[in-house]
């Protein structure tokens, strides 16, 4: 322990041994605050993009549900299935289907997944499924919208789509925060440079008074260097 203290004393100039740890502490807190801000900003941006995509998916489901009503009333199942395939391709959906309450798939963006060969004359209403929530950070957002077809029954429009997180969406914000953090670090270093001389003088005065109290009477040990400025 004594060896470490002596090494510290040899590395740190006399007069800065109390000021330097405080400066390093402030610098560390500033860097930590900048990194936390970058992490928080990136997460906030991802949530904004996810909420925006969720709104898009919900709106698309509502439009498809309204478009499906007249087609199913007229029993135009082929047109409905073409509409679902086009919607899947147009809006970059990973899932796009219309199902009956018993689970049969009337239309799907991937026709191979269709399980209802023909359109029933009527089908039950079944329970109204609530919208499937998406967790923060999910790569996909989902929605499930029940739609009542007059004279037929209930269908469910089920959609899912990926959330695109472009690099520029977070890099610009993080770059700005990095520049702000760098400016803060630079300002802290400049402030430390202005304060180090005054802090060094105060510490040397403290050490000289402590030496005088310990019985030191040598003038050289109790005087400050002229390089620290006038003694007024």
PDB file of N, CA and C in Angstrom, residues 34-125:
ATOM      1  N   UNK A  34     -23.104  10.684 -21.088  1.00  0.00           N
ATOM      2  CA  UNK A  34     -23.200  10.711 -22.548  1.00  0.00           C
ATOM      3  C   UNK A  34     -23.546   9.330 -23.101  1.00  0.00           C
ATOM      4  N   UNK A  35     -22.902   8.290 -22.585  1.00  0.00           N
ATOM      5  CA  UNK A  35     -23.177   6.936 -23.056  1.00  0.00           C
ATOM      6  C   UNK A  35     -24.607   6.511 -22.724  1.00  0.00           C
ATOM      7  N   UNK A  36     -25.081   6.850 -21.519  1.00  0.00           N
ATOM      8  CA  UNK A  36     -26.458   6.520 -21.151  1.00  0.00           C
ATOM      9  C   UNK A  36     -27.454   7.267 -22.022  1.00  0.00           C
ATOM     10  N   UNK A  37     -27.139   8.508 -22.351  1.00  0.00           N
ATOM     11  CA  UNK A  37     -28.024   9.282 -23.227  1.00  0.00           C
ATOM     12  C   UNK A  37     -28.097   8.652 -24.612  1.00  0.00           C
ATOM     13  N   UNK A  38     -26.964   8.175 -25.121  1.00  0.00           N
ATOM     14  CA  UNK A  38     -26.954   7.521 -26.433  1.00  0.00           C
ATOM     15  C   UNK A  38     -27.778   6.243 -26.399  1.00  0.00           C
ATOM     16  N   UNK A  39     -27.651   5.472 -25.319  1.00  0.00           N
ATOM     17  CA  UNK A  39     -28.422   4.238 -25.191  1.00  0.00           C
ATOM     18  C   UNK A  39     -29.921   4.531 -25.111  1.00  0.00           C
ATOM     19  N   UNK A  40     -30.291   5.552 -24.309  1.00  0.00           N
ATOM     20  CA  UNK A  40     -31.697   5.898 -24.160  1.00  0.00           C
ATOM     21  C   UNK A  40     -32.270   6.434 -25.472  1.00  0.00           C
ATOM     22  N   UNK A  41     -31.494   7.270 -26.173  1.00  0.00           N
ATOM     23  CA  UNK A  41     -31.971   7.847 -27.434  1.00  0.00           C
ATOM     24  C   UNK A  41     -32.177   6.759 -28.483  1.00  0.00           C
ATOM     25  N   UNK A  42     -31.247   5.794 -28.545  1.00  0.00           N
ATOM     26  CA  UNK A  42     -31.405   4.701 -29.499  1.00  0.00           C
ATOM     27  C   UNK A  42     -32.655   3.878 -29.214  1.00  0.00           C
ATOM     28  N   UNK A  43     -32.905   3.584 -27.921  1.00  0.00           N
ATOM     29  CA  UNK A  43     -34.105   2.830 -27.567  1.00  0.00           C
ATOM     30  C   UNK A  43     -35.378   3.597 -27.880  1.00  0.00           C
ATOM     31  N   UNK A  44     -35.369   4.905 -27.610  1.00  0.00           N
ATOM     32  CA  UNK A  44     -36.544   5.726 -27.897  1.00  0.00           C
ATOM     33  C   UNK A  44     -36.834   5.758 -29.390  1.00  0.00           C
ATOM     34  N   UNK A  45     -35.771   5.855 -30.194  1.00  0.00           N
ATOM     35  CA  UNK A  45     -35.971   5.879 -31.640  1.00  0.00           C
ATOM     36  C   UNK A  45     -36.545   4.558 -32.138  1.00  0.00           C
ATOM     37  N   UNK A  46     -36.086   3.454 -31.572  1.00  0.00           N
ATOM     38  CA  UNK A  46     -36.620   2.147 -31.970  1.00  0.00           C
ATOM     39  C   UNK A  46     -38.093   2.028 -31.599  1.00  0.00           C
ATOM     40  N   UNK A  47     -38.478   2.544 -30.419  1.00  0.00           N
ATOM     41  CA  UNK A  47     -39.882   2.486 -30.022  1.00  0.00           C
ATOM     42  C   UNK A  47     -40.753   3.349 -30.937  1.00  0.00           C
ATOM     43  N   UNK A  48     -40.231   4.508 -31.346  1.00  0.00           N
ATOM     44  CA  UNK A  48     -40.988   5.373 -32.252  1.00  0.00           C
ATOM     45  C   UNK A  48     -41.224   4.675 -33.587  1.00  0.00           C
ATOM     46  N   UNK A  49     -40.182   4.044 -34.112  1.00  0.00           N
ATOM     47  CA  UNK A  49     -40.316   3.330 -35.382  1.00  0.00           C
ATOM     48  C   UNK A  49     -41.290   2.163 -35.264  1.00  0.00           C
ATOM     49  N   UNK A  50     -41.255   1.476 -34.124  1.00  0.00           N
ATOM     50  CA  UNK A  50     -42.159   0.347 -33.929  1.00  0.00           C
ATOM     51  C   UNK A  50     -43.604   0.819 -33.828  1.00  0.00           C
ATOM     52  N   UNK A  51     -43.835   1.919 -33.092  1.00  0.00           N
ATOM     53  CA  UNK A  51     -45.194   2.440 -32.974  1.00  0.00           C
ATOM     54  C   UNK A  51     -45.720   2.923 -34.322  1.00  0.00           C
ATOM     55  N   UNK A  52     -44.846   3.533 -35.119  1.00  0.00           N
ATOM     56  CA  UNK A  52     -45.260   3.981 -36.441  1.00  0.00           C
ATOM     57  C   UNK A  52     -45.649   2.801 -37.323  1.00  0.00           C
ATOM     58  N   UNK A  53     -44.845   1.742 -37.272  1.00  0.00           N
ATOM     59  CA  UNK A  53     -45.156   0.549 -38.069  1.00  0.00           C
ATOM     60  C   UNK A  53     -46.430  -0.121 -37.561  1.00  0.00           C
ATOM     61  N   UNK A  54     -46.638  -0.102 -36.242  1.00  0.00           N
ATOM     62  CA  UNK A  54     -47.858  -0.677 -35.686  1.00  0.00           C
ATOM     63  C   UNK A  54     -49.083   0.067 -36.202  1.00  0.00           C
ATOM     64  N   UNK A  55     -48.986   1.392 -36.263  1.00  0.00           N
ATOM     65  CA  UNK A  55     -50.091   2.170 -36.815  1.00  0.00           C
ATOM     66  C   UNK A  55     -50.347   1.854 -38.273  1.00  0.00           C
ATOM     67  N   UNK A  56     -49.277   1.664 -39.050  1.00  0.00           N
ATOM     68  CA  UNK A  56     -49.438   1.304 -40.462  1.00  0.00           C
ATOM     69  C   UNK A  56     -50.146  -0.046 -40.604  1.00  0.00           C
ATOM     70  N   UNK A  57     -49.700  -1.038 -39.816  1.00  0.00           N
ATOM     71  CA  UNK A  57     -50.286  -2.375 -39.910  1.00  0.00           C
ATOM     72  C   UNK A  57     -51.763  -2.345 -39.515  1.00  0.00           C
ATOM     73  N   UNK A  58     -52.083  -1.605 -38.463  1.00  0.00           N
ATOM     74  CA  UNK A  58     -53.476  -1.508 -38.027  1.00  0.00           C
ATOM     75  C   UNK A  58     -54.341  -0.842 -39.092  1.00  0.00           C
ATOM     76  N   UNK A  59     -53.824   0.219 -39.721  1.00  0.00           N
ATOM     77  CA  UNK A  59     -54.567   0.883 -40.780  1.00  0.00           C
ATOM     78  C   UNK A  59     -54.792  -0.014 -41.991  1.00  0.00           C
ATOM     79  N   UNK A  60     -53.766  -0.781 -42.354  1.00  0.00           N
ATOM     80  CA  UNK A  60     -53.898  -1.709 -43.486  1.00  0.00           C
ATOM     81  C   UNK A  60     -54.950  -2.776 -43.178  1.00  0.00           C
ATOM     82  N   UNK A  61     -54.961  -3.282 -41.959  1.00  0.00           N
ATOM     83  CA  UNK A  61     -55.953  -4.293 -41.580  1.00  0.00           C
ATOM     84  C   UNK A  61     -57.366  -3.736 -41.669  1.00  0.00           C
ATOM     85  N   UNK A  62     -57.544  -2.506 -41.242  1.00  0.00           N
ATOM     86  CA  UNK A  62     -58.868  -1.882 -41.317  1.00  0.00           C
ATOM     87  C   UNK A  62     -59.324  -1.725 -42.770  1.00  0.00           C
ATOM     88  N   UNK A  63     -58.414  -1.297 -43.641  1.00  0.00           N
ATOM     89  CA  UNK A  63     -58.760  -1.136 -45.063  1.00  0.00           C
ATOM     90  C   UNK A  63     -59.108  -2.486 -45.693  1.00  0.00           C
ATOM     91  N   UNK A  64     -58.307  -3.509 -45.395  1.00  0.00           N
ATOM     92  CA  UNK A  64     -58.583  -4.834 -45.958  1.00  0.00           C
ATOM     93  C   UNK A  64     -59.903  -5.387 -45.443  1.00  0.00           C
ATOM     94  N   UNK A  65     -60.200  -5.135 -44.181  1.00  0.00           N
ATOM     95  CA  UNK A  65     -61.470  -5.609 -43.631  1.00  0.00           C
ATOM     96  C   UNK A  65     -62.661  -4.984 -44.336  1.00  0.00           C
ATOM     97  N   UNK A  66     -62.578  -3.661 -44.595  1.00  0.00           N
ATOM     98  CA  UNK A  66     -63.672  -2.992 -45.303  1.00  0.00           C
ATOM     99  C   UNK A  66     -63.762  -3.472 -46.754  1.00  0.00           C
ATOM    100  N   UNK A  67     -62.622  -3.709 -47.379  1.00  0.00           N
ATOM    101  CA  UNK A  67     -62.637  -4.183 -48.760  1.00  0.00           C
ATOM    102  C   UNK A  67     -63.167  -5.608 -48.862  1.00  0.00           C
ATOM    103  N   UNK A  68     -62.989  -6.410 -47.806  1.00  0.00           N
ATOM    104  CA  UNK A  68     -63.427  -7.802 -47.844  1.00  0.00           C
ATOM    105  C   UNK A  68     -64.947  -7.935 -47.735  1.00  0.00           C
ATOM    106  N   UNK A  69     -65.607  -6.959 -47.124  1.00  0.00           N
ATOM    107  CA  UNK A  69     -67.057  -7.080 -46.917  1.00  0.00           C
ATOM    108  C   UNK A  69     -67.828  -7.268 -48.219  1.00  0.00           C
ATOM    109  N   UNK A  70     -67.717  -6.355 -49.183  1.00  0.00           N
ATOM    110  CA  UNK A  70     -68.506  -6.557 -50.411  1.00  0.00           C
ATOM    111  C   UNK A  70     -68.081  -7.785 -51.208  1.00  0.00           C
ATOM    112  N   UNK A  71     -66.805  -8.121 -51.154  1.00  0.00           N
ATOM    113  CA  UNK A  71     -66.340  -9.286 -51.913  1.00  0.00           C
ATOM    114  C   UNK A  71     -66.937 -10.569 -51.352  1.00  0.00           C
ATOM    115  N   UNK A  72     -66.999 -10.678 -50.016  1.00  0.00           N
ATOM    116  CA  UNK A  72     -67.561 -11.886 -49.410  1.00  0.00           C
ATOM    117  C   UNK A  72     -69.077 -11.915 -49.537  1.00  0.00           C
ATOM    118  N   UNK A  73     -69.696 -10.760 -49.488  1.00  0.00           N
ATOM    119  CA  UNK A  73     -71.142 -10.731 -49.694  1.00  0.00           C
ATOM    120  C   UNK A  73     -71.484 -11.240 -51.093  1.00  0.00           C
ATOM    121  N   UNK A  74     -70.648 -10.872 -52.096  1.00  0.00           N
ATOM    122  CA  UNK A  74     -70.870 -11.328 -53.478  1.00  0.00           C
ATOM    123  C   UNK A  74     -70.255 -12.700 -53.722  1.00  0.00           C
ATOM    124  N   UNK A  75     -69.622 -13.287 -52.689  1.00  0.00           N
ATOM    125  CA  UNK A  75     -68.989 -14.603 -52.788  1.00  0.00           C
ATOM    126  C   UNK A  75     -67.871 -14.609 -53.832  1.00  0.00           C
ATOM    127  N   UNK A  76     -67.189 -13.475 -53.958  1.00  0.00           N
ATOM    128  CA  UNK A  76     -66.069 -13.382 -54.899  1.00  0.00           C
ATOM    129  C   UNK A  76     -64.774 -13.714 -54.143  1.00  0.00           C
ATOM    130  N   UNK A  77     -64.602 -15.000 -53.885  1.00  0.00           N
ATOM    131  CA  UNK A  77     -63.461 -15.438 -53.091  1.00  0.00           C
ATOM    132  C   UNK A  77     -62.149 -15.264 -53.844  1.00  0.00           C
ATOM    133  N   UNK A  78     -62.179 -15.427 -55.172  1.00  0.00           N
ATOM    134  CA  UNK A  78     -60.959 -15.266 -55.958  1.00  0.00           C
ATOM    135  C   UNK A  78     -60.416 -13.851 -55.885  1.00  0.00           C
ATOM    136  N   UNK A  79     -61.307 -12.863 -55.984  1.00  0.00           N
ATOM    137  CA  UNK A  79     -60.874 -11.470 -55.896  1.00  0.00           C
ATOM    138  C   UNK A  79     -60.311 -11.156 -54.505  1.00  0.00           C
ATOM    139  N   UNK A  80     -60.933 -11.718 -53.476  1.00  0.00           N
ATOM    140  CA  UNK A  80     -60.430 -11.485 -52.117  1.00  0.00           C
ATOM    141  C   UNK A  80     -59.021 -12.052 -51.957  1.00  0.00           C
ATOM    142  N   UNK A  81     -58.801 -13.216 -52.501  1.00  0.00           N
ATOM    143  CA  UNK A  81     -57.482 -13.828 -52.361  1.00  0.00           C
ATOM    144  C   UNK A  81     -56.425 -13.064 -53.151  1.00  0.00           C
ATOM    145  N   UNK A  82     -56.792 -12.560 -54.319  1.00  0.00           N
ATOM    146  CA  UNK A  82     -55.839 -11.727 -55.063  1.00  0.00           C
ATOM    147  C   UNK A  82     -55.525 -10.447 -54.295  1.00  0.00           C
ATOM    148  N   UNK A  83     -56.534  -9.870 -53.658  1.00  0.00           N
ATOM    149  CA  UNK A  83     -56.334  -8.656 -52.870  1.00  0.00           C
ATOM    150  C   UNK A  83     -55.349  -8.895 -51.728  1.00  0.00           C
ATOM    151  N   UNK A  84     -55.475 -10.037 -51.066  1.00  0.00           N
ATOM    152  CA  UNK A  84     -54.595 -10.339 -49.938  1.00  0.00           C
ATOM    153  C   UNK A  84     -53.164 -10.550 -50.412  1.00  0.00           C
ATOM    154  N   UNK A  85     -52.983 -11.226 -51.537  1.00  0.00           N
ATOM    155  CA  UNK A  85     -51.633 -11.434 -52.071  1.00  0.00           C
ATOM    156  C   UNK A  85     -50.996 -10.102 -52.454  1.00  0.00           C
ATOM    157  N   UNK A  86     -51.778  -9.234 -53.109  1.00  0.00           N
ATOM    158  CA  UNK A  86     -51.253  -7.927 -53.498  1.00  0.00           C
ATOM    159  C   UNK A  86     -50.908  -7.082 -52.269  1.00  0.00           C
ATOM    160  N   UNK A  87     -51.725  -7.149 -51.242  1.00  0.00           N
ATOM    161  CA  UNK A  87     -51.456  -6.374 -50.023  1.00  0.00           C
ATOM    162  C   UNK A  87     -50.175  -6.850 -49.350  1.00  0.00           C
ATOM    163  N   UNK A  88     -49.975  -8.161 -49.335  1.00  0.00           N
ATOM    164  CA  UNK A  88     -48.756  -8.694 -48.727  1.00  0.00           C
ATOM    165  C   UNK A  88     -47.516  -8.188 -49.448  1.00  0.00           C
ATOM    166  N   UNK A  89     -47.543  -8.188 -50.764  1.00  0.00           N
ATOM    167  CA  UNK A  89     -46.380  -7.754 -51.537  1.00  0.00           C
ATOM    168  C   UNK A  89     -46.204  -6.232 -51.488  1.00  0.00           C
ATOM    169  N   UNK A  90     -47.300  -5.497 -51.537  1.00  0.00           N
ATOM    170  CA  UNK A  90     -47.228  -4.036 -51.595  1.00  0.00           C
ATOM    171  C   UNK A  90     -46.712  -3.444 -50.289  1.00  0.00           C
ATOM    172  N   UNK A  91     -47.169  -3.973 -49.168  1.00  0.00           N
ATOM    173  CA  UNK A  91     -46.839  -3.387 -47.864  1.00  0.00           C
ATOM    174  C   UNK A  91     -45.770  -4.175 -47.107  1.00  0.00           C
ATOM    175  N   UNK A  92     -45.073  -5.084 -47.785  1.00  0.00           N
ATOM    176  CA  UNK A  92     -43.969  -5.843 -47.184  1.00  0.00           C
ATOM    177  C   UNK A  92     -44.404  -6.525 -45.893  1.00  0.00           C
ATOM    178  N   UNK A  93     -45.489  -7.290 -45.980  1.00  0.00           N
ATOM    179  CA  UNK A  93     -46.017  -7.996 -44.818  1.00  0.00           C
ATOM    180  C   UNK A  93     -45.448  -9.407 -44.772  1.00  0.00           C
ATOM    181  N   UNK A  94     -45.106  -9.851 -43.595  1.00  0.00           N
ATOM    182  CA  UNK A  94     -44.641 -11.233 -43.443  1.00  0.00           C
ATOM    183  C   UNK A  94     -45.812 -12.191 -43.273  1.00  0.00           C
ATOM    184  N   UNK A  95     -46.946 -11.691 -42.773  1.00  0.00           N
ATOM    185  CA  UNK A  95     -48.161 -12.483 -42.636  1.00  0.00           C
ATOM    186  C   UNK A  95     -49.336 -11.620 -43.063  1.00  0.00           C
ATOM    187  N   UNK A  96     -50.241 -12.207 -43.859  1.00  0.00           N
ATOM    188  CA  UNK A  96     -51.425 -11.487 -44.309  1.00  0.00           C
ATOM    189  C   UNK A  96     -52.482 -12.536 -44.640  1.00  0.00           C
ATOM    190  N   UNK A  97     -53.474 -12.648 -43.772  1.00  0.00           N
ATOM    191  CA  UNK A  97     -54.481 -13.689 -43.989  1.00  0.00           C
ATOM    192  C   UNK A  97     -55.824 -13.262 -43.415  1.00  0.00           C
ATOM    193  N   UNK A  98     -56.858 -13.937 -43.892  1.00  0.00           N
ATOM    194  CA  UNK A  98     -58.213 -13.781 -43.361  1.00  0.00           C
ATOM    195  C   UNK A  98     -58.690 -15.160 -42.950  1.00  0.00           C
ATOM    196  N   UNK A  99     -59.142 -15.266 -41.706  1.00  0.00           N
ATOM    197  CA  UNK A  99     -59.547 -16.561 -41.170  1.00  0.00           C
ATOM    198  C   UNK A  99     -60.997 -16.518 -40.704  1.00  0.00           C
ATOM    199  N   UNK A 100     -61.590 -17.703 -40.626  1.00  0.00           N
ATOM    200  CA  UNK A 100     -62.930 -17.877 -40.065  1.00  0.00           C
ATOM    201  C   UNK A 100     -62.814 -18.197 -38.574  1.00  0.00           C
ATOM    202  N   UNK A 101     -63.915 -18.088 -37.828  1.00  0.00           N
ATOM    203  CA  UNK A 101     -63.847 -18.366 -36.379  1.00  0.00           C
ATOM    204  C   UNK A 101     -63.369 -19.773 -36.043  1.00  0.00           C
ATOM    205  N   UNK A 102     -63.595 -20.759 -36.941  1.00  0.00           N
ATOM    206  CA  UNK A 102     -63.153 -22.124 -36.648  1.00  0.00           C
ATOM    207  C   UNK A 102     -61.696 -22.360 -37.017  1.00  0.00           C
ATOM    208  N   UNK A 103     -60.989 -21.309 -37.489  1.00  0.00           N
ATOM    209  CA  UNK A 103     -59.576 -21.429 -37.794  1.00  0.00           C
ATOM    210  C   UNK A 103     -59.256 -21.660 -39.251  1.00  0.00           C
ATOM    211  N   UNK A 104     -60.261 -21.924 -40.087  1.00  0.00           N
ATOM    212  CA  UNK A 104     -60.002 -22.119 -41.514  1.00  0.00           C
ATOM    213  C   UNK A 104     -59.518 -20.809 -42.138  1.00  0.00           C
ATOM    214  N   UNK A 105     -58.556 -20.918 -43.033  1.00  0.00           N
ATOM    215  CA  UNK A 105     -57.964 -19.750 -43.682  1.00  0.00           C
ATOM    216  C   UNK A 105     -58.664 -19.542 -45.020  1.00  0.00           C
ATOM    217  N   UNK A 106     -59.383 -18.401 -45.151  1.00  0.00           N
ATOM    218  CA  UNK A 106     -60.068 -18.079 -46.394  1.00  0.00           C
ATOM    219  C   UNK A 106     -59.098 -17.558 -47.451  1.00  0.00           C
ATOM    220  N   UNK A 107     -58.196 -16.697 -47.020  1.00  0.00           N
ATOM    221  CA  UNK A 107     -57.253 -16.073 -47.956  1.00  0.00           C
ATOM    222  C   UNK A 107     -55.942 -15.859 -47.227  1.00  0.00           C
ATOM    223  N   UNK A 108     -54.848 -15.990 -47.963  1.00  0.00           N
ATOM    224  CA  UNK A 108     -53.533 -15.832 -47.361  1.00  0.00           C
ATOM    225  C   UNK A 108     -52.571 -15.263 -48.397  1.00  0.00           C
ATOM    226  N   UNK A 109     -51.625 -14.464 -47.927  1.00  0.00           N
ATOM    227  CA  UNK A 109     -50.617 -13.928 -48.828  1.00  0.00           C
ATOM    228  C   UNK A 109     -49.795 -15.014 -49.487  1.00  0.00           C
ATOM    229  N   UNK A 110     -49.727 -16.179 -48.837  1.00  0.00           N
ATOM    230  CA  UNK A 110     -49.101 -17.366 -49.424  1.00  0.00           C
ATOM    231  C   UNK A 110     -50.211 -18.385 -49.674  1.00  0.00           C
ATOM    232  N   UNK A 111     -50.680 -18.488 -50.891  1.00  0.00           N
ATOM    233  CA  UNK A 111     -51.845 -19.329 -51.182  1.00  0.00           C
ATOM    234  C   UNK A 111     -51.727 -20.766 -50.685  1.00  0.00           C
ATOM    235  N   UNK A 112     -50.540 -21.277 -50.534  1.00  0.00           N
ATOM    236  CA  UNK A 112     -50.390 -22.659 -50.071  1.00  0.00           C
ATOM    237  C   UNK A 112     -50.919 -22.847 -48.655  1.00  0.00           C
ATOM    238  N   UNK A 113     -51.088 -21.766 -47.908  1.00  0.00           N
ATOM    239  CA  UNK A 113     -51.573 -21.866 -46.529  1.00  0.00           C
ATOM    240  C   UNK A 113     -53.097 -21.811 -46.427  1.00  0.00           C
ATOM    241  N   UNK A 114     -53.786 -21.643 -47.537  1.00  0.00           N
ATOM    242  CA  UNK A 114     -55.247 -21.584 -47.513  1.00  0.00           C
ATOM    243  C   UNK A 114     -55.804 -22.972 -47.189  1.00  0.00           C
ATOM    244  N   UNK A 115     -56.736 -23.019 -46.234  1.00  0.00           N
ATOM    245  CA  UNK A 115     -57.321 -24.303 -45.814  1.00  0.00           C
ATOM    246  C   UNK A 115     -58.806 -24.399 -46.127  1.00  0.00           C
ATOM    247  N   UNK A 116     -59.449 -23.294 -46.483  1.00  0.00           N
ATOM    248  CA  UNK A 116     -60.871 -23.311 -46.848  1.00  0.00           C
ATOM    249  C   UNK A 116     -60.971 -23.343 -48.371  1.00  0.00           C
ATOM    250  N   UNK A 117     -61.388 -24.483 -48.916  1.00  0.00           N
ATOM    251  CA  UNK A 117     -61.442 -24.630 -50.376  1.00  0.00           C
ATOM    252  C   UNK A 117     -62.552 -23.775 -50.977  1.00  0.00           C
ATOM    253  N   UNK A 118     -63.691 -23.700 -50.284  1.00  0.00           N
ATOM    254  CA  UNK A 118     -64.824 -22.920 -50.767  1.00  0.00           C
ATOM    255  C   UNK A 118     -65.322 -22.011 -49.654  1.00  0.00           C
ATOM    256  N   UNK A 119     -66.172 -21.083 -50.047  1.00  0.00           N
ATOM    257  CA  UNK A 119     -66.734 -20.153 -49.079  1.00  0.00           C
ATOM    258  C   UNK A 119     -68.022 -20.729 -48.514  1.00  0.00           C
ATOM    259  N   UNK A 120     -68.097 -20.957 -47.205  1.00  0.00           N
ATOM    260  CA  UNK A 120     -69.335 -21.465 -46.611  1.00  0.00           C
ATOM    261  C   UNK A 120     -70.480 -20.475 -46.802  1.00  0.00           C
ATOM    262  N   UNK A 121     -71.714 -20.999 -46.803  1.00  0.00           N
ATOM    263  CA  UNK A 121     -72.880 -20.122 -46.943  1.00  0.00           C
ATOM    264  C   UNK A 121     -72.984 -19.200 -45.733  1.00  0.00           C
ATOM    265  N   UNK A 122     -72.784 -19.755 -44.560  1.00  0.00           N
ATOM    266  CA  UNK A 122     -72.774 -18.973 -43.317  1.00  0.00           C
ATOM    267  C   UNK A 122     -71.754 -19.613 -42.385  1.00  0.00           C
ATOM    268  N   UNK A 123     -71.297 -18.854 -41.445  1.00  0.00           N
ATOM    269  CA  UNK A 123     -70.401 -19.377 -40.411  1.00  0.00           C
ATOM    270  C   UNK A 123     -70.667 -18.613 -39.119  1.00  0.00           C
ATOM    271  N   UNK A 124     -70.245 -19.194 -38.048  1.00  0.00           N
ATOM    272  CA  UNK A 124     -70.524 -18.589 -36.753  1.00  0.00           C
ATOM    273  C   UNK A 124     -69.754 -17.299 -36.539  1.00  0.00           C
ATOM    274  N   UNK A 125     -70.177 -16.591 -35.494  1.00  0.00           N
ATOM    275  CA  UNK A 125     -69.507 -15.335 -35.156  1.00  0.00           C
ATOM    276  C   UNK A 125     -68.233 -15.584 -34.367  1.00  0.00           C
TER     277      UNK A 125
END
